[in-house]
Short mmCIF file of C-alpha atoms in Angstrom, two decimals:
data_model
loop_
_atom_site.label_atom_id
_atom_site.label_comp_id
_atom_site.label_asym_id
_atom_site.label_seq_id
_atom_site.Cartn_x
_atom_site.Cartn_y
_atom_site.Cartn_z
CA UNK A 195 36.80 9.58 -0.95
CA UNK A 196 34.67 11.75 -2.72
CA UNK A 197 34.53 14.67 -0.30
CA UNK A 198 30.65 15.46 -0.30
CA UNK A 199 29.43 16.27 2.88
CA UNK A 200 27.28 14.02 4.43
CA UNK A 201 23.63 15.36 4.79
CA UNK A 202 23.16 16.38 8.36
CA UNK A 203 22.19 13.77 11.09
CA UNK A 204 18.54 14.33 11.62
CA UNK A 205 16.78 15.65 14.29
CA UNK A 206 13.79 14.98 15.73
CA UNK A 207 10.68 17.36 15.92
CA UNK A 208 7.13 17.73 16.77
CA UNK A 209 6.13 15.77 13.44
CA UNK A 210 9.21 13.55 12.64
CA UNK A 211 11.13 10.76 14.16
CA UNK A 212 14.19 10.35 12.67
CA UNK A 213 16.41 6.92 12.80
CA UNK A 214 19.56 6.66 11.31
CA UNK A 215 19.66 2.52 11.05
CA UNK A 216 22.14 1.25 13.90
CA UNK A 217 23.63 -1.58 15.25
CA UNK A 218 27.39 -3.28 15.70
CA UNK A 219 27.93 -1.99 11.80
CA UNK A 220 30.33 1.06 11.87
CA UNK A 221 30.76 3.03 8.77
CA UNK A 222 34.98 2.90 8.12
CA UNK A 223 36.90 5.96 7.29
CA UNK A 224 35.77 6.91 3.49
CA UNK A 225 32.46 5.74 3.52
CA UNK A 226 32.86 2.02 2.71
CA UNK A 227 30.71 -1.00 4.69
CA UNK A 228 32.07 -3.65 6.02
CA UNK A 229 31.56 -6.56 3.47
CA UNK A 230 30.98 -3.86 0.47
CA UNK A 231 32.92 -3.36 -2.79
CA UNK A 232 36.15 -1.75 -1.14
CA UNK A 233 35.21 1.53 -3.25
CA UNK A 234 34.24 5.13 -1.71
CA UNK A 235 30.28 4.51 -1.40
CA UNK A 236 28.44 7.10 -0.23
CA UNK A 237 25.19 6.73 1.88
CA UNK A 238 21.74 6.51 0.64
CA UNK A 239 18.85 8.49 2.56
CA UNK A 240 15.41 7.53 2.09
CA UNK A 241 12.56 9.24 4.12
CA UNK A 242 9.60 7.13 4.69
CA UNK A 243 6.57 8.41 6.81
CA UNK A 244 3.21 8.12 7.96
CA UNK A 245 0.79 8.54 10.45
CA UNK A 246 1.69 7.35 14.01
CA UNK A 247 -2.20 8.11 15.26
CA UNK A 248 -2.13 10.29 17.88
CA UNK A 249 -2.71 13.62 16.38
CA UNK A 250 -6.53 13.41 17.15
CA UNK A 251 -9.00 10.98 17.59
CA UNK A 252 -9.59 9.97 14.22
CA UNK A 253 -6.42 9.62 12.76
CA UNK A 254 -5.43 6.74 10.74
CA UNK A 255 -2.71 4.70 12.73
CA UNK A 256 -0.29 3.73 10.44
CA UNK A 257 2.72 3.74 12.24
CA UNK A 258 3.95 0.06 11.75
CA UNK A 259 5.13 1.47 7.92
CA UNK A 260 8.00 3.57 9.57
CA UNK A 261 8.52 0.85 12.02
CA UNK A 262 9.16 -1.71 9.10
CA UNK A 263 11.41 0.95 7.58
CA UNK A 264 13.59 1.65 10.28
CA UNK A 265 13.78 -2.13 11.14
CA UNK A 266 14.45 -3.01 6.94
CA UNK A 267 17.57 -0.34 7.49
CA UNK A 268 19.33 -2.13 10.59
CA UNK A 269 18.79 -5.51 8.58
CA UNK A 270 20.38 -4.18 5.23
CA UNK A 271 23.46 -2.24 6.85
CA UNK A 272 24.02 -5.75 9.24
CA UNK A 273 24.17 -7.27 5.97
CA UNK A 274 26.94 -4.87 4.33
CA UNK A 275 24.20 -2.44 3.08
CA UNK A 276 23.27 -1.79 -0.42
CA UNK A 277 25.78 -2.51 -2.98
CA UNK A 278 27.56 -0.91 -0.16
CA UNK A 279 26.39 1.40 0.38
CA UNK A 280 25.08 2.53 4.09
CA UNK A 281 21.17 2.39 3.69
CA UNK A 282 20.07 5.92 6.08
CA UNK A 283 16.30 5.76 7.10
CA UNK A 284 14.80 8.93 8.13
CA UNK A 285 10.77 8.47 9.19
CA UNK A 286 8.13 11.07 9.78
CA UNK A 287 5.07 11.22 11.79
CA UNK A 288 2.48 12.45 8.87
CA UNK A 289 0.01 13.13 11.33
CA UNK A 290 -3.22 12.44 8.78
CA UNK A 291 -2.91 16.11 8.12
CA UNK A 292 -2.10 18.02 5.03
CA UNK A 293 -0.06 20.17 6.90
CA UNK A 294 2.16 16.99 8.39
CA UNK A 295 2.42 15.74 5.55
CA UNK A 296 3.49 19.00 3.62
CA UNK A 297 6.24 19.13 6.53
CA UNK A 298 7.44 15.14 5.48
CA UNK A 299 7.75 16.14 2.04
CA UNK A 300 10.07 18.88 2.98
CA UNK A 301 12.38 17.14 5.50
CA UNK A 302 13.09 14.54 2.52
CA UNK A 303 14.05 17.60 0.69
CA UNK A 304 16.45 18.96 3.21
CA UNK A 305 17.56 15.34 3.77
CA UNK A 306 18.53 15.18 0.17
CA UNK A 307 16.32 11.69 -0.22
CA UNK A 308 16.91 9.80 -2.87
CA UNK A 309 13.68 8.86 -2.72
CA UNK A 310 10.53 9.09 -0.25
CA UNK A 311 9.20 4.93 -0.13
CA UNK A 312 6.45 2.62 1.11
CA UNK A 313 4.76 5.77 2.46
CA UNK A 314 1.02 6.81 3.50
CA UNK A 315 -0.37 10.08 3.70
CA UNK A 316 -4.28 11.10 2.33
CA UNK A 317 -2.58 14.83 1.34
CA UNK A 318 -1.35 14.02 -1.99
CA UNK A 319 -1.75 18.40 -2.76
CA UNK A 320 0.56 19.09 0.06
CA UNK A 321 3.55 16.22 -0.20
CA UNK A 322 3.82 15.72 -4.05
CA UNK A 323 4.53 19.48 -5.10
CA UNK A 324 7.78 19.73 -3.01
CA UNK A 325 8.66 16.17 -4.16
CA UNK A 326 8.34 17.42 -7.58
CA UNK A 327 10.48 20.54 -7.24
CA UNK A 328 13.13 18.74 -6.06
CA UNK A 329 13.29 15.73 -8.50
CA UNK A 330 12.57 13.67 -5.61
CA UNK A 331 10.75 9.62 -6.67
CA UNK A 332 8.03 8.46 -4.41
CA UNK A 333 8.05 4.80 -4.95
CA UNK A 334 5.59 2.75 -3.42
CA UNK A 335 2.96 5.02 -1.42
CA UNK A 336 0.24 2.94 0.21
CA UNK A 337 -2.16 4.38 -2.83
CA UNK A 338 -4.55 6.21 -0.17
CA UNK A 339 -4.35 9.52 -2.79
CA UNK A 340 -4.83 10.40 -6.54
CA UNK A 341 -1.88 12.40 -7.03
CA UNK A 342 -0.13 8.92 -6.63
CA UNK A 343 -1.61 7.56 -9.79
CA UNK A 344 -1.05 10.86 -11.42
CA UNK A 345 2.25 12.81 -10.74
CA UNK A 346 5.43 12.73 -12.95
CA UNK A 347 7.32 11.68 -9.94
CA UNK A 348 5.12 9.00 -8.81
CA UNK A 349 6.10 4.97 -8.99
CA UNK A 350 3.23 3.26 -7.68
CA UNK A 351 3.66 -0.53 -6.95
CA UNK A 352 -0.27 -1.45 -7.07
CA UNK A 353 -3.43 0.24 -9.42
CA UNK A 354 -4.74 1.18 -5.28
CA UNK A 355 -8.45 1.04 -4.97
CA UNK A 356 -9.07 1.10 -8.79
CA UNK A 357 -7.53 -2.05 -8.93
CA UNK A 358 -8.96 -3.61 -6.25
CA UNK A 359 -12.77 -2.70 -7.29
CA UNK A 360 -11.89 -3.77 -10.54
CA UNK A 361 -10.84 -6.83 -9.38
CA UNK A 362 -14.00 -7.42 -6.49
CA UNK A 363 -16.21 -7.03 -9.37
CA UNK A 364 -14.66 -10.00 -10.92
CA UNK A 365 -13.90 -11.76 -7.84
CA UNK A 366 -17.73 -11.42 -7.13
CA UNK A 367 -18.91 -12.15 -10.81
CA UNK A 368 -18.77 -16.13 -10.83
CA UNK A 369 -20.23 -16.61 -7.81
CA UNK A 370 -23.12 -13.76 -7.40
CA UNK A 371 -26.95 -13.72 -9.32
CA UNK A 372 -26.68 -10.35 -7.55
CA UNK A 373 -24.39 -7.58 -5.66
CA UNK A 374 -25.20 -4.36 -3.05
CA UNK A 375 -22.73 -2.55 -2.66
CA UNK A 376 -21.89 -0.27 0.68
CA UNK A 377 -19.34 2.62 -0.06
CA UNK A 378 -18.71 6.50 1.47
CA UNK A 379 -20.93 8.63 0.42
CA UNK A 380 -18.25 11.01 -1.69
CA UNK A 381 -16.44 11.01 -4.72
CA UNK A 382 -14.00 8.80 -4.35
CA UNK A 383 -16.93 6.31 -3.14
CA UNK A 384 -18.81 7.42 -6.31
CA UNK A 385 -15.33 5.93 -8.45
CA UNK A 386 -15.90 2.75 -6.52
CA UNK A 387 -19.47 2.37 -7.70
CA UNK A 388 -18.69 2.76 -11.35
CA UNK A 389 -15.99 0.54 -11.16
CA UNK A 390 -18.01 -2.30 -9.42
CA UNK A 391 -20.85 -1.75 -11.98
CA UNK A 392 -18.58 -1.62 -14.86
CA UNK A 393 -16.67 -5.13 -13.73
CA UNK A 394 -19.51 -6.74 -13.21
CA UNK A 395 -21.68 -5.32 -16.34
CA UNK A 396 -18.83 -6.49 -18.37
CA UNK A 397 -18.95 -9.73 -17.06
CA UNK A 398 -22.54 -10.19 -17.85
CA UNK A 399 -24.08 -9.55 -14.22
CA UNK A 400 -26.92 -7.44 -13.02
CA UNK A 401 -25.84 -3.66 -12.47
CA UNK A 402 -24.72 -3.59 -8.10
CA UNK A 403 -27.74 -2.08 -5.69
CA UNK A 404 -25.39 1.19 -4.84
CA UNK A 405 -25.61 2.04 -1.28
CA UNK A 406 -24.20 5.29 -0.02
CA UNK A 407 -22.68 5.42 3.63
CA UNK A 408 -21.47 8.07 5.60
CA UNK A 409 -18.00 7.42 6.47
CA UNK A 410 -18.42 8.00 10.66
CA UNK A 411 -21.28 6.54 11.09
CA UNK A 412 -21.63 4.21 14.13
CA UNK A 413 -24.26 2.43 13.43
CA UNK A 414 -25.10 0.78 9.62
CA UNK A 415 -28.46 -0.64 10.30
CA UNK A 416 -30.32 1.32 7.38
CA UNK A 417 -27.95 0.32 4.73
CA UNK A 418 -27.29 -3.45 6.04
CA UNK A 419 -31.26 -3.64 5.89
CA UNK A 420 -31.15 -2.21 1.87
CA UNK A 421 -28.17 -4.31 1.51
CA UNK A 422 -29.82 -7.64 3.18
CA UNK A 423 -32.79 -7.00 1.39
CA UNK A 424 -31.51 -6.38 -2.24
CA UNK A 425 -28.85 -9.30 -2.08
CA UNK A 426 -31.33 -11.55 -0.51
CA UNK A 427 -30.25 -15.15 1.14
CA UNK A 428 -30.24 -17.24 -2.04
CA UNK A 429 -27.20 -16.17 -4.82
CA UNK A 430 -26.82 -12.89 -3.20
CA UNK A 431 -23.59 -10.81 -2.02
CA UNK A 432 -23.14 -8.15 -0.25
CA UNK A 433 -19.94 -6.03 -0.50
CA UNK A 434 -18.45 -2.98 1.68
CA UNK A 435 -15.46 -0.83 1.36
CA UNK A 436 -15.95 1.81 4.29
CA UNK A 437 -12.08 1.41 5.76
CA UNK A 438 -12.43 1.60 9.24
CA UNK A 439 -16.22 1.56 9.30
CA UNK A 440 -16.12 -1.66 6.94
CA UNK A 441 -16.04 -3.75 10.89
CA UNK A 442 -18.98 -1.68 12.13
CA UNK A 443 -21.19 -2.12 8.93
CA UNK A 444 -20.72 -5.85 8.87
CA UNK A 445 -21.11 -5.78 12.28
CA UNK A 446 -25.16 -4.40 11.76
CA UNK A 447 -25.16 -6.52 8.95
CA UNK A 448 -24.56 -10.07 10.79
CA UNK A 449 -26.87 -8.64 13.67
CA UNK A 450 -29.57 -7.99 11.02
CA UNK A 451 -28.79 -11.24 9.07
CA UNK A 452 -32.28 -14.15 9.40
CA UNK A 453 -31.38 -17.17 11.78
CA UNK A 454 -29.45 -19.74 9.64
CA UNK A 455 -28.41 -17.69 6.69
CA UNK A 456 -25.38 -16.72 5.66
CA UNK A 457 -25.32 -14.21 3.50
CA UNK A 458 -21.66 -13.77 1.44
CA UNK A 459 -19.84 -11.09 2.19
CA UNK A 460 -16.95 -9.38 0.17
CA UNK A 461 -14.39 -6.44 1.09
CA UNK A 462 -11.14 -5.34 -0.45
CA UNK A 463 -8.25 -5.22 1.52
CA UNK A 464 -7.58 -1.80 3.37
CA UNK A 465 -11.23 -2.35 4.26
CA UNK A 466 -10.77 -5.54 5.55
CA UNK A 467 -7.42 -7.82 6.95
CA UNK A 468 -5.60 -10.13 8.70
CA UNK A 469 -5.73 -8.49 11.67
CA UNK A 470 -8.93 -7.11 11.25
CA UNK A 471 -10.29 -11.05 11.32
CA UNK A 472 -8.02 -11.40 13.99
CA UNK A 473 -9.18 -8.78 16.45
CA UNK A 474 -13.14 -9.93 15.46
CA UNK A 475 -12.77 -13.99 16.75
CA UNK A 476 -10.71 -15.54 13.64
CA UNK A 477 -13.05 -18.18 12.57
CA UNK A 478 -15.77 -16.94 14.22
CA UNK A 479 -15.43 -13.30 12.54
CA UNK A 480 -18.37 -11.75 10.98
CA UNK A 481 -15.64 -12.09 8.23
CA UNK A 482 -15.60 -16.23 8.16
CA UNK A 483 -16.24 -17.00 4.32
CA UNK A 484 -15.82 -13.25 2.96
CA UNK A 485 -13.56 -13.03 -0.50
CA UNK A 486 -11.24 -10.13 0.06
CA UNK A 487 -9.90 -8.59 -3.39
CA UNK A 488 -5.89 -7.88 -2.49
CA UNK A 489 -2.86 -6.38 -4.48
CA UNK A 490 -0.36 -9.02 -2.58
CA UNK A 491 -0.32 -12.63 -1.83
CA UNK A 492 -2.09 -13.74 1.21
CA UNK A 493 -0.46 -13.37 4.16
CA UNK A 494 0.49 -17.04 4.61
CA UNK A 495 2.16 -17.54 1.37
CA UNK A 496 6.22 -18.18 1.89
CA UNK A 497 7.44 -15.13 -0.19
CA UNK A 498 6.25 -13.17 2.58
CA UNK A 499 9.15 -15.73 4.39
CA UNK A 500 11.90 -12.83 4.55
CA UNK A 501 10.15 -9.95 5.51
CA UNK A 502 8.74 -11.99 8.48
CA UNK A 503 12.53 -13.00 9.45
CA UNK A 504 13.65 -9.61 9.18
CA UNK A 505 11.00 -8.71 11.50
CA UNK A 506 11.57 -11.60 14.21
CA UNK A 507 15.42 -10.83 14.01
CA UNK A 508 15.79 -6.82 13.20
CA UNK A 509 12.42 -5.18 14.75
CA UNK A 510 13.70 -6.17 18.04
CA UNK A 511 10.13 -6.98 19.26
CA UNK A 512 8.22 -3.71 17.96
CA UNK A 513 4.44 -4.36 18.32
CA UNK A 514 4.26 -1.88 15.62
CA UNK A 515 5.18 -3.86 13.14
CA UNK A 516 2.32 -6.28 12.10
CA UNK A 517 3.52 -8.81 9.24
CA UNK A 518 -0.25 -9.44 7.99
CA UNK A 519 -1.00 -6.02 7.71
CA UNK A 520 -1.33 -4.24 4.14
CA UNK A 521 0.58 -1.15 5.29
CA UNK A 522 3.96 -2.92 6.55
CA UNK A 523 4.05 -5.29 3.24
CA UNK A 524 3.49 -2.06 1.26
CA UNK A 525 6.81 -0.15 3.17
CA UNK A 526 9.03 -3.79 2.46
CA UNK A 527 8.15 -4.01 -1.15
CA UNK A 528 8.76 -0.41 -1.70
CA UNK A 529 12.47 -1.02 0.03
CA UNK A 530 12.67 -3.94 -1.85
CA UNK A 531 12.43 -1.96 -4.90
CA UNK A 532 14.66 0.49 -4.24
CA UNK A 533 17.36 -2.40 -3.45
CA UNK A 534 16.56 -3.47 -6.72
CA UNK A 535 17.21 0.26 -8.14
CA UNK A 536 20.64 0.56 -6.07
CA UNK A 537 21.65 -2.56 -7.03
CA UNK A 538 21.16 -1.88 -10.78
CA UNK A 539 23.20 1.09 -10.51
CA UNK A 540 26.22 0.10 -8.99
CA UNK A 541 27.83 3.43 -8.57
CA UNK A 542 29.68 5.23 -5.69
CA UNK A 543 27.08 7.92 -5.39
CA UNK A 544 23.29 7.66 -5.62
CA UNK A 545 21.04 10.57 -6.13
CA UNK A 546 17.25 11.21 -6.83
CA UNK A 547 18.24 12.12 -9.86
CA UNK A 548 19.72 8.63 -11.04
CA UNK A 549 17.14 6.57 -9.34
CA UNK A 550 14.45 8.63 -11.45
CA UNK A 551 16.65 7.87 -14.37
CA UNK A 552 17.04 4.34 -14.02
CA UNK A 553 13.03 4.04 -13.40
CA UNK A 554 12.17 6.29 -16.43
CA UNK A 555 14.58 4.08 -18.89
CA UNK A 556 12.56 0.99 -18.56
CA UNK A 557 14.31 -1.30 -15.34
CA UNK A 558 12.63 -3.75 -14.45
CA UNK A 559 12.29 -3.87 -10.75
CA UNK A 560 11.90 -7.20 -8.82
CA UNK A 561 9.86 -7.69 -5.32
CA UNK A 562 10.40 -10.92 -4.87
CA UNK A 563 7.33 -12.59 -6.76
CA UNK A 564 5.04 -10.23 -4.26
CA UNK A 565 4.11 -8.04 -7.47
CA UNK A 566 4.55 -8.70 -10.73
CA UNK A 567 8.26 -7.62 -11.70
CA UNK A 568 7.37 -3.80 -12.69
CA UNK A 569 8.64 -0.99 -15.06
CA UNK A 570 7.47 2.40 -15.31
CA UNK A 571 8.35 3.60 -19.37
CA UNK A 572 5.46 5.47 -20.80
CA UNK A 573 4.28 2.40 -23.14
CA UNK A 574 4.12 -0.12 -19.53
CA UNK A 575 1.38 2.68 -18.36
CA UNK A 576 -2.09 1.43 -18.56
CA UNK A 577 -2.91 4.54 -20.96
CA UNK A 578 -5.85 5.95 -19.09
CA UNK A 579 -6.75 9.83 -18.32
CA UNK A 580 -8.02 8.56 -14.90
CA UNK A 581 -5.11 6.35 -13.89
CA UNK A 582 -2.14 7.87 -16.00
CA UNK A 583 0.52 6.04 -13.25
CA UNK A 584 -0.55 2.76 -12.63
CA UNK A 585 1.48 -0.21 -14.59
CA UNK A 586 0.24 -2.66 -12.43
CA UNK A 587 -3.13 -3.70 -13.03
CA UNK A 588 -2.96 -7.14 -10.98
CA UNK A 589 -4.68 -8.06 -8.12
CA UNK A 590 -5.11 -11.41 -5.92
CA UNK A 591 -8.62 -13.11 -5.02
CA UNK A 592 -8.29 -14.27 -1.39
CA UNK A 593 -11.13 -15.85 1.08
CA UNK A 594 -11.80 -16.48 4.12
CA UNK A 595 -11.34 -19.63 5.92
CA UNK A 596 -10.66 -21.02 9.30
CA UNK A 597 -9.86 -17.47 10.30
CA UNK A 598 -7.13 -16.92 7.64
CA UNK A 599 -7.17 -15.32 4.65
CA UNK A 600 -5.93 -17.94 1.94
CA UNK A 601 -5.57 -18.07 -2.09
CA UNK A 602 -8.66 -17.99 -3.63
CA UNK A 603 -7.08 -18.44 -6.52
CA UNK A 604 -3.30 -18.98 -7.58
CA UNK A 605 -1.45 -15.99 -9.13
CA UNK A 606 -2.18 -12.45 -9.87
CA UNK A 607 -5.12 -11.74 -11.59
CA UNK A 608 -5.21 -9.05 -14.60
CA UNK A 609 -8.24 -6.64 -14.06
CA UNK A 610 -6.52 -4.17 -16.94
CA UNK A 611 -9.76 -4.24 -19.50
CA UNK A 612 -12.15 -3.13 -16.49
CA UNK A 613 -9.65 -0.55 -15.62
CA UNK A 614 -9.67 0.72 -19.16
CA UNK A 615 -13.73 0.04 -20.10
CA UNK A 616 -14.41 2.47 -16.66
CA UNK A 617 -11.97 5.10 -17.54
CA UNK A 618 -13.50 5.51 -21.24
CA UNK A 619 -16.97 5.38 -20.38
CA UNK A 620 -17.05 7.48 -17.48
#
C-alpha cells in the first residue's frame, strides 16, 4: 500500500454530476481489482464534461458524452479496470457557458485528474488556463474551440473543422463543375470559406459562391435562393455547415428546389448526422444523397462493434447515449486512448504528470482502427501557425444512402497539403 490518500468522493453541485463507476466490483483492501496484477494500484480519476442542455434555451445538448463516460467506467472496472487499476469517472454539466466550463476545469483540478477526456465545451479561454496550471492533459475534446488545436496541454484526436473543410473541398472536387457554400456569418465561418476555396482551388475547381448566414436564423430562404441559383441543377453543389441551423437551411433549400431536380447537397459532420437523417424521415431526408465529410468511420462500420456492446450491456438503457452520434464516439475514443496511455505505463500510480510524459515522448496511441494510430512529438505536428496541435490530418468521405450514412470511400483520407496551402496563404 502506498498510503496516498484517495482524492475525495465527489459531490454533486449546481454544475457537476459526479459518478464514481459502480457495480458488483468492490475495490479490496490496498487498492487492488479483482482480476488485476496483485500489486498496490492506485485509482485513476478522469473528469469528462459537457453540456447537459438545460441551462437556457439555446444550449448545445451534449449530454450523451458524460453518459458514454460514466457507462465506459462501469464496463472497464467489471472488467478488472485498467492495468488494474480502478478507472474513477467524475462528469460535469458545462452548461455552454464560459463560466461552467471555467468551474469543470477546476473540479478536475481539485479531483487531481489525470486527465480531462472526450470533452465539449465552446470556452476554450476559461477551461484550458486552469488545465494548464495544473499540468493537467485534455485528450480528445470534441474540437468545438481553438485553444484545442493550440495549447501545450492539448491532445486532440481529429484536425476539428479544419479538417473536415479541408476534406469537403476534396470530397466535393470530383464530382462538382461548381460549389456555394452556406456558413455563419463570423470568423470562424470566415476560416471555413478559405479553407473550402483553398481545397477546391488546389484541386483545379472554380473558387465556392461564399454565402454568409446568420447563425439563428429561422428561416434560410435568401441564401438557399443565392445558393440554388449559383450551383444551378446541372453539375452543381451546394454545401452548408450552420450546426444546428444546417436542418433548417436545407430545409428552405429543398422547399425552394424546381420540381424534379435534385440538387447535391454536402455537410460535414457536426452539421449534419446519423441522427440528424434519422429524426428528418431516413431515406426520405432532405439529406438522401448528401456526402458528409467525417473524422470517423461511418456509423455502420464493425469497429464501432465494442463501443455499441458496451452501450447495450453497461449504459443500462440511457437514452442519452446515442451510438451514431459524433459526440459519444468522440468521449469512447478519447477513453480508449487513455487505456492505451495506462496500459503503456504499467505502474502502481498514475498521475497527470506521467500521462503528459508518456504523450510528449512519442507513444503511439491506438483507437482501435477508428483514427489513425496517433502520436503527439513536436515533428508528428502538422507544422502550421494556425493549427500548431493537430497530428491528425485524416478525414472519411461518407454519403448518403437509403437513410444511412455509408463509406464513400474506404479508409481515411489525408487532407494535410490543404491544411498547410490555407495556413501559409492566409
Amino acid at each position: 500500500m502506498t498510503g496516498r490518500r484517495r482524492p475525495p468522493s465527489f459531490r454533486p453541485s449546481r454544475t457537476l454530476t459526479g459518478a464514481v463507476a459502480a457495480g458488483t466490483l468492490l475495490l479490496s483492501g490496498c487498492g487492488a481489482l479483482p482480476g488485476g496484477s496483485g500489486d498496490s494500484r492506485e485509482p485513476v480519476t478522469v473528469v469528462t464534461w459537457a453540456p447537459g442542455g438545460d441551462s437556457a434555451p439555446e444550449a448545445a445538448n451534449m449530454a450523451g458524452m458524460t453518459a458514454m463516460a460514466q457507462a465506459y467506467g462501469r464496463w472497464v472496472n467489471a472488467s478488472g479496470g485498467i492495468d488494474g487499476h480502478e478507472l474513477r469517472v467524475v462528469t460535469c454539466d458545462e452548461q455552454d457557458t464560459s463560466r461552467g466550463a471555467a468551474a469543470c476545469a477546476r473540479r478536475a483540478v481539485e479531483e487531481e485528474a489525470v486527465a480531462v477526456l472526450g470533452s465539449y465545451s465552446r470556452h476554450g479561454r476559461s477551461f484550458m488556463a486552469p488545465l494548464e496550471a495544473a499540468g493537467i492533459p485534455y485528450i480528445g475534446g470534441y474540437g468545438a474551440s481553438d485553444e484545442e488545436f493550440r495549447s501545450y496541454m492539448a491532445y486532440p484526436l481529429t484536425g476539428g473543422q479544419s479538417a473536415l473543410m479541408a476534406g469537403n473541398a476534396e470530397q466535393l472536387s470530383g464530382d462538382c463543375d461548381r460549389v456555394a457554400l452556406v456558413r455563419p456569418d463570423t470568423l470562424s465561418g470566415d476560416s471555413q470559406a478559405w479553407l473550402l476555396r483553398t481545397g477546391l482551388t488546389g484541386a483545379g475547381r472554380p473558387s465556392p459562391l461564399d454565402i454568409p448566414a446568420a447563425e439563428g436564423a429561422t428561416s434560410y430562404d435568401e441564401e438557399a435562393g443565392r445558393a440554388l441559383s449559383d450551383a444551378g441543377t446541372g453539375g452543381g453543389c451546394v454545401t452548408s455547415v450552420l450546426g444546428d441551423r444546417t436542418e433548417t437551411f436545407f430545409d428552405s433549400f429543398r422547399r425552394l428546389e424546381p420540381a424534379g431536380a435534385r440538387v447535391r447537397v454536402s455537410s460535414v459532420l457536426g452539421s449534419v448526422g446519423q441522427p440528424l437523417i434519422d429524426r428528418t424521415g431516413g431515406r426520405n431526408s432532405p439529406f438522401e444523397g448528401a456526402y458528409v465529410t467525417g473524422w470517423y468511420p461511418a456509423p455502420g462500420d464493425k469497429r464501432w462493434d465494442p463501443m455499441r456492446k458496451v452501450i447495450r450491456e453497461h449504459a443500462f438503457g440511457d437514452n442519452r447515449i446515442d451510438p451514431d452520434d459524433t459526440g459519444v464516439q468522440t468521449t469512447w475514443i478519447a477513453y480508449t486512448a487513455l487505456r492505451s496511455v495506462v496500459e503503456s505505463l504499467h505502474e502502481e500510480r498514475i498521475t497527470a504528470g506521467k500521462v503528459t510524459q508518456a504523450l510528449v515522448k512519442g507513444l503511439r496511441v491506438d483507437t482501435g482502427g477508428l483514427t489513425p494510430r496517433l502520436r503527439w512529438r513536436y515533428e508528428d505536428t502538422l507544422g502550421s501557425e494556425a493549427y500548431p496541435r493537430i497530428v491528425n490530418s485524416k478525414v472519411t468521405f461518407q454519403v448518403v444512402r437509403d437513410g444511412r450514412l455509408v463509406a464513400a470511400r474506404k479508409g481515411f483520407v489525408d487532407v494535410t497539403r490543404t491544411l498547410a496551402d490555407a495556413s501559409a496563404t492566409r
